[in-house]
mmCIF file with all atom_site columns, C-alpha atoms in Angstrom:
data_model
loop_
_atom_site.group_PDB
_atom_site.id
_atom_site.type_symbol
_atom_site.label_atom_id
_atom_site.label_alt_id
_atom_site.label_comp_id
_atom_site.label_asym_id
_atom_site.label_entity_id
_atom_site.label_seq_id
_atom_site.pdbx_PDB_ins_code
_atom_site.Cartn_x
_atom_site.Cartn_y
_atom_site.Cartn_z
_atom_site.occupancy
_atom_site.B_iso_or_equiv
_atom_site.pdbx_formal_charge
_atom_site.auth_seq_id
_atom_site.auth_comp_id
_atom_site.auth_asym_id
_atom_site.auth_atom_id
_atom_site.pdbx_PDB_model_num
ATOM 1   C CA . MET Z 1 1   ? 33.440 -18.247 26.118  1.00 64.00 ? 1   MET Z CA 1
ATOM 2   C CA . ASN Z 1 2   ? 33.950 -21.549 24.424  1.00 78.00 ? 2   ASN Z CA 1
ATOM 3   C CA . SER Z 1 3   ? 34.907 -22.017 20.803  1.00 79.00 ? 3   SER Z CA 1
ATOM 4   C CA . THR Z 1 4   ? 31.340 -22.825 19.675  1.00 78.00 ? 4   THR Z CA 1
ATOM 5   C CA . VAL Z 1 5   ? 30.008 -19.481 20.919  1.00 81.00 ? 5   VAL Z CA 1
ATOM 6   C CA . ILE Z 1 6   ? 32.901 -17.578 19.358  1.00 85.00 ? 6   ILE Z CA 1
ATOM 7   C CA . GLY Z 1 7   ? 32.432 -19.497 16.103  1.00 82.00 ? 7   GLY Z CA 1
ATOM 8   C CA . ASN Z 1 8   ? 28.698 -18.699 16.029  1.00 83.00 ? 8   ASN Z CA 1
ATOM 9   C CA . ILE Z 1 9   ? 29.280 -15.002 16.760  1.00 87.00 ? 9   ILE Z CA 1
ATOM 10  C CA . SER Z 1 10  ? 31.941 -14.740 14.065  1.00 87.00 ? 10  SER Z CA 1
ATOM 11  C CA . ARG Z 1 11  ? 29.740 -16.640 11.578  1.00 86.00 ? 11  ARG Z CA 1
ATOM 12  C CA . PHE Z 1 12  ? 26.845 -14.261 12.324  1.00 89.00 ? 12  PHE Z CA 1
ATOM 13  C CA . VAL Z 1 13  ? 28.991 -11.160 11.817  1.00 91.00 ? 13  VAL Z CA 1
ATOM 14  C CA . LEU Z 1 14  ? 30.806 -12.440 8.719   1.00 90.00 ? 14  LEU Z CA 1
ATOM 15  C CA . LEU Z 1 15  ? 27.687 -13.698 6.952   1.00 88.00 ? 15  LEU Z CA 1
ATOM 16  C CA . MET Z 1 16  ? 25.774 -10.489 7.666   1.00 91.00 ? 16  MET Z CA 1
ATOM 17  C CA . ALA Z 1 17  ? 28.712 -8.355  6.518   1.00 91.00 ? 17  ALA Z CA 1
ATOM 18  C CA . ALA Z 1 18  ? 29.043 -10.396 3.325   1.00 90.00 ? 18  ALA Z CA 1
ATOM 19  C CA . GLN Z 1 19  ? 25.287 -10.201 2.713   1.00 88.00 ? 19  GLN Z CA 1
ATOM 20  C CA . ILE Z 1 20  ? 25.127 -6.448  3.257   1.00 91.00 ? 20  ILE Z CA 1
ATOM 21  C CA . LEU Z 1 21  ? 28.327 -5.476  1.471   1.00 90.00 ? 21  LEU Z CA 1
ATOM 22  C CA . VAL Z 1 22  ? 28.403 -7.986  -1.384  1.00 90.00 ? 22  VAL Z CA 1
ATOM 23  C CA . PHE Z 1 23  ? 25.319 -10.113 -1.950  1.00 87.00 ? 23  PHE Z CA 1
ATOM 24  C CA . ASN Z 1 24  ? 22.673 -7.380  -1.590  1.00 84.00 ? 24  ASN Z CA 1
ATOM 25  C CA . LYS Z 1 25  ? 24.362 -5.571  -4.476  1.00 87.00 ? 25  LYS Z CA 1
ATOM 26  C CA . MET Z 1 26  ? 24.882 -8.686  -6.600  1.00 83.00 ? 26  MET Z CA 1
ATOM 27  C CA . GLU Z 1 27  ? 22.001 -9.696  -8.866  1.00 81.00 ? 27  GLU Z CA 1
ATOM 28  C CA . LEU Z 1 28  ? 21.502 -12.468 -11.371 1.00 79.00 ? 28  LEU Z CA 1
ATOM 29  C CA . PHE Z 1 29  ? 18.686 -11.710 -13.824 1.00 81.00 ? 29  PHE Z CA 1
ATOM 30  C CA . GLY Z 1 30  ? 17.229 -9.271  -11.291 1.00 79.00 ? 30  GLY Z CA 1
ATOM 31  C CA . TYR Z 1 31  ? 17.245 -11.729 -8.378  1.00 82.00 ? 31  TYR Z CA 1
ATOM 32  C CA . THR Z 1 32  ? 19.367 -11.507 -5.246  1.00 86.00 ? 32  THR Z CA 1
ATOM 33  C CA . ALA Z 1 33  ? 20.808 -14.431 -3.286  1.00 86.00 ? 33  ALA Z CA 1
ATOM 34  C CA . PHE Z 1 34  ? 20.474 -14.657 0.477   1.00 90.00 ? 34  PHE Z CA 1
ATOM 35  C CA . PRO Z 1 35  ? 23.331 -16.821 1.779   1.00 88.00 ? 35  PRO Z CA 1
ATOM 36  C CA . TYR Z 1 36  ? 23.083 -15.157 5.199   1.00 91.00 ? 36  TYR Z CA 1
ATOM 37  C CA . ILE Z 1 37  ? 20.670 -17.962 6.135   1.00 91.00 ? 37  ILE Z CA 1
ATOM 38  C CA . LEU Z 1 38  ? 23.711 -20.231 6.342   1.00 90.00 ? 38  LEU Z CA 1
ATOM 39  C CA . TYR Z 1 39  ? 24.009 -19.006 9.926   1.00 91.00 ? 39  TYR Z CA 1
ATOM 40  C CA . ILE Z 1 40  ? 20.747 -20.781 10.754  1.00 92.00 ? 40  ILE Z CA 1
ATOM 41  C CA . LEU Z 1 41  ? 21.630 -23.868 8.717   1.00 88.00 ? 41  LEU Z CA 1
ATOM 42  C CA . LEU Z 1 42  ? 25.121 -24.222 10.215  1.00 85.00 ? 42  LEU Z CA 1
ATOM 43  C CA . PHE Z 1 43  ? 24.043 -23.611 13.824  1.00 88.00 ? 43  PHE Z CA 1
ATOM 44  C CA . PRO Z 1 44  ? 24.978 -26.679 15.935  1.00 83.00 ? 44  PRO Z CA 1
ATOM 45  C CA . VAL Z 1 45  ? 22.332 -29.409 15.922  1.00 82.00 ? 45  VAL Z CA 1
ATOM 46  C CA . ASN Z 1 46  ? 22.335 -29.754 19.697  1.00 80.00 ? 46  ASN Z CA 1
ATOM 47  C CA . GLY Z 1 47  ? 22.659 -25.994 20.270  1.00 82.00 ? 47  GLY Z CA 1
ATOM 48  C CA . ASN Z 1 48  ? 20.270 -23.994 22.411  1.00 87.00 ? 48  ASN Z CA 1
ATOM 49  C CA . LYS Z 1 49  ? 17.005 -23.612 20.460  1.00 91.00 ? 49  LYS Z CA 1
ATOM 50  C CA . ALA Z 1 50  ? 16.065 -20.333 22.182  1.00 93.00 ? 50  ALA Z CA 1
ATOM 51  C CA . VAL Z 1 51  ? 19.416 -18.805 21.258  1.00 92.00 ? 51  VAL Z CA 1
ATOM 52  C CA . LEU Z 1 52  ? 18.884 -19.921 17.652  1.00 92.00 ? 52  LEU Z CA 1
ATOM 53  C CA . LEU Z 1 53  ? 15.409 -18.341 17.493  1.00 94.00 ? 53  LEU Z CA 1
ATOM 54  C CA . ILE Z 1 54  ? 16.608 -15.062 19.034  1.00 95.00 ? 54  ILE Z CA 1
ATOM 55  C CA . THR Z 1 55  ? 19.685 -14.791 16.831  1.00 94.00 ? 55  THR Z CA 1
ATOM 56  C CA . ALA Z 1 56  ? 17.627 -15.750 13.758  1.00 94.00 ? 56  ALA Z CA 1
ATOM 57  C CA . PHE Z 1 57  ? 15.294 -12.868 14.545  1.00 96.00 ? 57  PHE Z CA 1
ATOM 58  C CA . PHE Z 1 58  ? 18.208 -10.433 14.827  1.00 95.00 ? 58  PHE Z CA 1
ATOM 59  C CA . LEU Z 1 59  ? 19.754 -11.863 11.668  1.00 93.00 ? 59  LEU Z CA 1
ATOM 60  C CA . GLY Z 1 60  ? 16.579 -11.165 9.706   1.00 93.00 ? 60  GLY Z CA 1
ATOM 61  C CA . LEU Z 1 61  ? 16.022 -7.823  11.433  1.00 94.00 ? 61  LEU Z CA 1
ATOM 62  C CA . THR Z 1 62  ? 19.503 -6.677  10.452  1.00 93.00 ? 62  THR Z CA 1
ATOM 63  C CA . GLN Z 1 63  ? 18.799 -7.608  6.843   1.00 93.00 ? 63  GLN Z CA 1
ATOM 64  C CA . ASP Z 1 64  ? 15.445 -5.796  7.008   1.00 93.00 ? 64  ASP Z CA 1
ATOM 65  C CA . ILE Z 1 65  ? 17.110 -2.674  8.377   1.00 93.00 ? 65  ILE Z CA 1
ATOM 66  C CA . PHE Z 1 66  ? 19.672 -2.557  5.598   1.00 92.00 ? 66  PHE Z CA 1
ATOM 67  C CA . LEU Z 1 67  ? 17.107 -3.301  2.876   1.00 90.00 ? 67  LEU Z CA 1
ATOM 68  C CA . ASN Z 1 68  ? 14.564 -0.919  4.419   1.00 90.00 ? 68  ASN Z CA 1
ATOM 69  C CA . THR Z 1 69  ? 11.828 -3.559  4.438   1.00 89.00 ? 69  THR Z CA 1
ATOM 70  C CA . SER Z 1 70  ? 9.083  -4.042  6.987   1.00 88.00 ? 70  SER Z CA 1
ATOM 71  C CA . GLY Z 1 71  ? 10.102 -7.357  8.507   1.00 89.00 ? 71  GLY Z CA 1
ATOM 72  C CA . PRO Z 1 72  ? 9.749  -10.222 6.014   1.00 93.00 ? 72  PRO Z CA 1
ATOM 73  C CA . HIS Z 1 73  ? 13.379 -11.307 6.483   1.00 94.00 ? 73  HIS Z CA 1
ATOM 74  C CA . ALA Z 1 74  ? 12.997 -11.449 10.268  1.00 95.00 ? 74  ALA Z CA 1
ATOM 75  C CA . ALA Z 1 75  ? 9.797  -13.484 9.979   1.00 95.00 ? 75  ALA Z CA 1
ATOM 76  C CA . ALA Z 1 76  ? 11.269 -15.846 7.391   1.00 95.00 ? 76  ALA Z CA 1
ATOM 77  C CA . CYS Z 1 77  ? 14.416 -16.396 9.480   1.00 95.00 ? 77  CYS Z CA 1
ATOM 78  C CA . VAL Z 1 78  ? 12.436 -17.128 12.649  1.00 96.00 ? 78  VAL Z CA 1
ATOM 79  C CA . CYS Z 1 79  ? 10.208 -19.576 10.723  1.00 96.00 ? 79  CYS Z CA 1
ATOM 80  C CA . LEU Z 1 80  ? 13.278 -21.286 9.280   1.00 95.00 ? 80  LEU Z CA 1
ATOM 81  C CA . ALA Z 1 81  ? 14.868 -21.565 12.732  1.00 94.00 ? 81  ALA Z CA 1
ATOM 82  C CA . TYR Z 1 82  ? 11.608 -22.917 14.156  1.00 95.00 ? 82  TYR Z CA 1
ATOM 83  C CA . PHE Z 1 83  ? 11.124 -25.557 11.444  1.00 94.00 ? 83  PHE Z CA 1
ATOM 84  C CA . ARG Z 1 84  ? 14.809 -26.547 11.298  1.00 91.00 ? 84  ARG Z CA 1
ATOM 85  C CA . PRO Z 1 85  ? 14.425 -29.602 13.622  1.00 89.00 ? 85  PRO Z CA 1
ATOM 86  C CA . ALA Z 1 86  ? 11.608 -30.931 11.412  1.00 89.00 ? 86  ALA Z CA 1
ATOM 87  C CA . PHE Z 1 87  ? 13.791 -30.464 8.333   1.00 89.00 ? 87  PHE Z CA 1
ATOM 88  C CA . PHE Z 1 88  ? 16.623 -32.334 10.082  1.00 85.00 ? 88  PHE Z CA 1
ATOM 89  C CA . ARG Z 1 89  ? 14.230 -35.148 10.985  1.00 85.00 ? 89  ARG Z CA 1
ATOM 90  C CA . PHE Z 1 90  ? 12.945 -35.328 7.408   1.00 87.00 ? 90  PHE Z CA 1
ATOM 91  C CA . SER Z 1 91  ? 16.419 -35.316 5.836   1.00 83.00 ? 91  SER Z CA 1
ATOM 92  C CA . PHE Z 1 92  ? 18.486 -37.335 8.313   1.00 78.00 ? 92  PHE Z CA 1
ATOM 93  C CA . GLY Z 1 93  ? 15.930 -39.536 10.030  1.00 77.00 ? 93  GLY Z CA 1
ATOM 94  C CA . ILE Z 1 94  ? 14.490 -39.616 13.496  1.00 71.00 ? 94  ILE Z CA 1
ATOM 95  C CA . SER Z 1 95  ? 17.789 -40.120 15.303  1.00 62.00 ? 95  SER Z CA 1
ATOM 96  C CA . TYR Z 1 96  ? 19.474 -36.987 13.935  1.00 61.00 ? 96  TYR Z CA 1
ATOM 97  C CA . GLU Z 1 97  ? 19.966 -35.558 17.450  1.00 60.00 ? 97  GLU Z CA 1
ATOM 98  C CA . TYR Z 1 98  ? 22.153 -38.480 18.465  1.00 56.00 ? 98  TYR Z CA 1
ATOM 99  C CA . GLN Z 1 99  ? 24.332 -38.324 15.378  1.00 57.00 ? 99  GLN Z CA 1
ATOM 100 C CA . THR Z 1 100 ? 27.125 -35.879 14.831  1.00 58.00 ? 100 THR Z CA 1
ATOM 101 C CA . ILE Z 1 101 ? 25.743 -34.127 11.762  1.00 61.00 ? 101 ILE Z CA 1
ATOM 102 C CA . ARG Z 1 102 ? 27.941 -31.488 10.214  1.00 61.00 ? 102 ARG Z CA 1
ATOM 103 C CA . ILE Z 1 103 ? 26.468 -29.706 7.232   1.00 61.00 ? 103 ILE Z CA 1
ATOM 104 C CA . ASN Z 1 104 ? 29.906 -28.655 6.024   1.00 57.00 ? 104 ASN Z CA 1
ATOM 105 C CA . ASP Z 1 105 ? 31.095 -32.249 5.496   1.00 65.00 ? 105 ASP Z CA 1
ATOM 106 C CA . ARG Z 1 106 ? 30.956 -33.684 1.984   1.00 67.00 ? 106 ARG Z CA 1
ATOM 107 C CA . LEU Z 1 107 ? 27.691 -33.146 0.144   1.00 73.00 ? 107 LEU Z CA 1
ATOM 108 C CA . THR Z 1 108 ? 25.393 -36.135 0.511   1.00 76.00 ? 108 THR Z CA 1
ATOM 109 C CA . PRO Z 1 109 ? 21.772 -36.410 -0.631  1.00 80.00 ? 109 PRO Z CA 1
ATOM 110 C CA . GLU Z 1 110 ? 20.642 -35.928 2.977   1.00 81.00 ? 110 GLU Z CA 1
ATOM 111 C CA . ARG Z 1 111 ? 22.634 -32.719 3.391   1.00 83.00 ? 111 ARG Z CA 1
ATOM 112 C CA . PHE Z 1 112 ? 21.509 -31.415 0.000   1.00 85.00 ? 112 PHE Z CA 1
ATOM 113 C CA . SER Z 1 113 ? 17.848 -32.135 0.786   1.00 88.00 ? 113 SER Z CA 1
ATOM 114 C CA . PHE Z 1 114 ? 18.177 -30.342 4.133   1.00 88.00 ? 114 PHE Z CA 1
ATOM 115 C CA . ILE Z 1 115 ? 19.721 -27.269 2.514   1.00 88.00 ? 115 ILE Z CA 1
ATOM 116 C CA . LEU Z 1 116 ? 17.202 -27.302 -0.358  1.00 91.00 ? 116 LEU Z CA 1
ATOM 117 C CA . ILE Z 1 117 ? 14.127 -27.618 1.877   1.00 93.00 ? 117 ILE Z CA 1
ATOM 118 C CA . SER Z 1 118 ? 15.440 -24.908 4.200   1.00 93.00 ? 118 SER Z CA 1
ATOM 119 C CA . VAL Z 1 119 ? 16.216 -22.451 1.405   1.00 93.00 ? 119 VAL Z CA 1
ATOM 120 C CA . VAL Z 1 120 ? 12.884 -23.031 -0.366  1.00 93.00 ? 120 VAL Z CA 1
ATOM 121 C CA . THR Z 1 121 ? 10.966 -22.559 2.890   1.00 94.00 ? 121 THR Z CA 1
ATOM 122 C CA . HIS Z 1 122 ? 12.812 -19.356 3.763   1.00 94.00 ? 122 HIS Z CA 1
ATOM 123 C CA . HIS Z 1 123 ? 12.380 -17.860 0.307   1.00 93.00 ? 123 HIS Z CA 1
ATOM 124 C CA . LEU Z 1 124 ? 8.728  -18.859 -0.025  1.00 91.00 ? 124 LEU Z CA 1
ATOM 125 C CA . ILE Z 1 125 ? 7.845  -17.277 3.329   1.00 92.00 ? 125 ILE Z CA 1
ATOM 126 C CA . LEU Z 1 126 ? 9.960  -14.229 2.481   1.00 91.00 ? 126 LEU Z CA 1
ATOM 127 C CA . TYR Z 1 127 ? 8.287  -13.566 -0.862  1.00 89.00 ? 127 TYR Z CA 1
ATOM 128 C CA . LEU Z 1 128 ? 4.773  -14.364 0.367   1.00 88.00 ? 128 LEU Z CA 1
ATOM 129 C CA . LEU Z 1 129 ? 5.228  -11.769 3.106   1.00 88.00 ? 129 LEU Z CA 1
ATOM 130 C CA . GLU Z 1 130 ? 6.942  -9.328  0.785   1.00 84.00 ? 130 GLU Z CA 1
ATOM 131 C CA . LEU Z 1 131 ? 4.279  -9.344  -1.925  1.00 80.00 ? 131 LEU Z CA 1
ATOM 132 C CA . LEU Z 1 132 ? 1.257  -9.858  0.378   1.00 77.00 ? 132 LEU Z CA 1
ATOM 133 C CA . ARG Z 1 133 ? -1.118 -10.651 -2.471  1.00 74.00 ? 133 ARG Z CA 1
ATOM 134 C CA . PHE Z 1 134 ? -2.510 -13.998 -3.405  1.00 72.00 ? 134 PHE Z CA 1
ATOM 135 C CA . THR Z 1 135 ? -3.024 -12.791 -6.980  1.00 75.00 ? 135 THR Z CA 1
ATOM 136 C CA . LEU Z 1 136 ? 0.757  -12.579 -7.359  1.00 78.00 ? 136 LEU Z CA 1
ATOM 137 C CA . ILE Z 1 137 ? 1.295  -16.266 -6.534  1.00 83.00 ? 137 ILE Z CA 1
ATOM 138 C CA . ILE Z 1 138 ? 2.935  -16.980 -9.912  1.00 86.00 ? 138 ILE Z CA 1
ATOM 139 C CA . ASP Z 1 139 ? 5.381  -14.104 -9.398  1.00 85.00 ? 139 ASP Z CA 1
ATOM 140 C CA . THR Z 1 140 ? 6.048  -15.396 -5.876  1.00 85.00 ? 140 THR Z CA 1
ATOM 141 C CA . LEU Z 1 141 ? 6.797  -18.902 -7.161  1.00 88.00 ? 141 LEU Z CA 1
ATOM 142 C CA . ILE Z 1 142 ? 9.066  -17.592 -9.942  1.00 88.00 ? 142 ILE Z CA 1
ATOM 143 C CA . ARG Z 1 143 ? 11.005 -15.438 -7.463  1.00 87.00 ? 143 ARG Z CA 1
ATOM 144 C CA . THR Z 1 144 ? 11.235 -18.340 -5.023  1.00 90.00 ? 144 THR Z CA 1
ATOM 145 C CA . VAL Z 1 145 ? 12.626 -20.753 -7.632  1.00 90.00 ? 145 VAL Z CA 1
ATOM 146 C CA . ALA Z 1 146 ? 15.063 -18.233 -9.111  1.00 90.00 ? 146 ALA Z CA 1
ATOM 147 C CA . THR Z 1 147 ? 16.477 -17.069 -5.794  1.00 90.00 ? 147 THR Z CA 1
ATOM 148 C CA . THR Z 1 148 ? 16.561 -20.622 -4.455  1.00 92.00 ? 148 THR Z CA 1
ATOM 149 C CA . VAL Z 1 149 ? 18.800 -21.743 -7.310  1.00 90.00 ? 149 VAL Z CA 1
ATOM 150 C CA . PHE Z 1 150 ? 21.038 -18.697 -6.911  1.00 90.00 ? 150 PHE Z CA 1
ATOM 151 C CA . THR Z 1 151 ? 21.199 -19.075 -3.103  1.00 91.00 ? 151 THR Z CA 1
ATOM 152 C CA . LEU Z 1 152 ? 21.845 -22.836 -3.304  1.00 89.00 ? 152 LEU Z CA 1
ATOM 153 C CA . ILE Z 1 153 ? 24.792 -22.366 -5.638  1.00 87.00 ? 153 ILE Z CA 1
ATOM 154 C CA . LEU Z 1 154 ? 26.289 -19.619 -3.479  1.00 88.00 ? 154 LEU Z CA 1
ATOM 155 C CA . SER Z 1 155 ? 25.588 -21.405 -0.189  1.00 86.00 ? 155 SER Z CA 1
ATOM 156 C CA . ILE Z 1 156 ? 27.130 -24.695 -1.239  1.00 85.00 ? 156 ILE Z CA 1
ATOM 157 C CA . THR Z 1 157 ? 30.135 -22.814 -2.635  1.00 85.00 ? 157 THR Z CA 1
ATOM 158 C CA . ILE Z 1 158 ? 30.541 -20.883 0.623   1.00 85.00 ? 158 ILE Z CA 1
ATOM 159 C CA . ILE Z 1 159 ? 30.189 -24.026 2.733   1.00 80.00 ? 159 ILE Z CA 1
ATOM 160 C CA . TYR Z 1 160 ? 32.985 -25.731 0.861   1.00 80.00 ? 160 TYR Z CA 1
ATOM 161 C CA . LEU Z 1 161 ? 35.202 -22.643 0.792   1.00 80.00 ? 161 LEU Z CA 1
ATOM 162 C CA . ILE Z 1 162 ? 35.100 -22.321 4.578   1.00 75.00 ? 162 ILE Z CA 1
ATOM 163 C CA . LYS Z 1 163 ? 35.205 -26.082 5.180   1.00 66.00 ? 163 LYS Z CA 1
ATOM 164 C CA . PRO Z 1 164 ? 37.902 -26.883 7.718   1.00 58.00 ? 164 PRO Z CA 1
ATOM 165 C CA . GLY Z 1 165 ? 40.716 -29.097 6.472   1.00 50.00 ? 165 GLY Z CA 1
ATOM 166 C CA . LYS Z 1 166 ? 41.114 -32.690 7.599   1.00 50.00 ? 166 LYS Z CA 1
ATOM 167 C CA . GLN Z 1 167 ? 43.429 -33.036 10.576  1.00 43.00 ? 167 GLN Z CA 1
#
């Protein structure tokens, strides 16, 4: 196996372990952060799209199993993985595939917009599927905004804590 595959497997395991053991138990004003989606955001740009969709499903399914929910995390993760190329195109321009984009480099407006759009999309889909009522749209939007802020802060902190040093 090459280093990219080993890195992706270790990122999957570490982020899920951290989510299950730490972040699922940590609340801020009753809202939980979901930094496990960093696996999808940090997946290589030119990586295999089918592998990303399959692993995103298992990422969300694992979270659903541990939270005893009926699948909203799996659906939200697969949607995020599916829309990720469009978010890259929106944030970095049409030639993003030919550039060497690394999300864990210094924070630029393009990287921040990519992370923000991705987190908002994931959380909005998650809470729409979780609540399943259009009459609770205000509650859905409040939950989405609150968890997005919490997840953004944690995700950006995690990205820069695991950022490899300059060589």
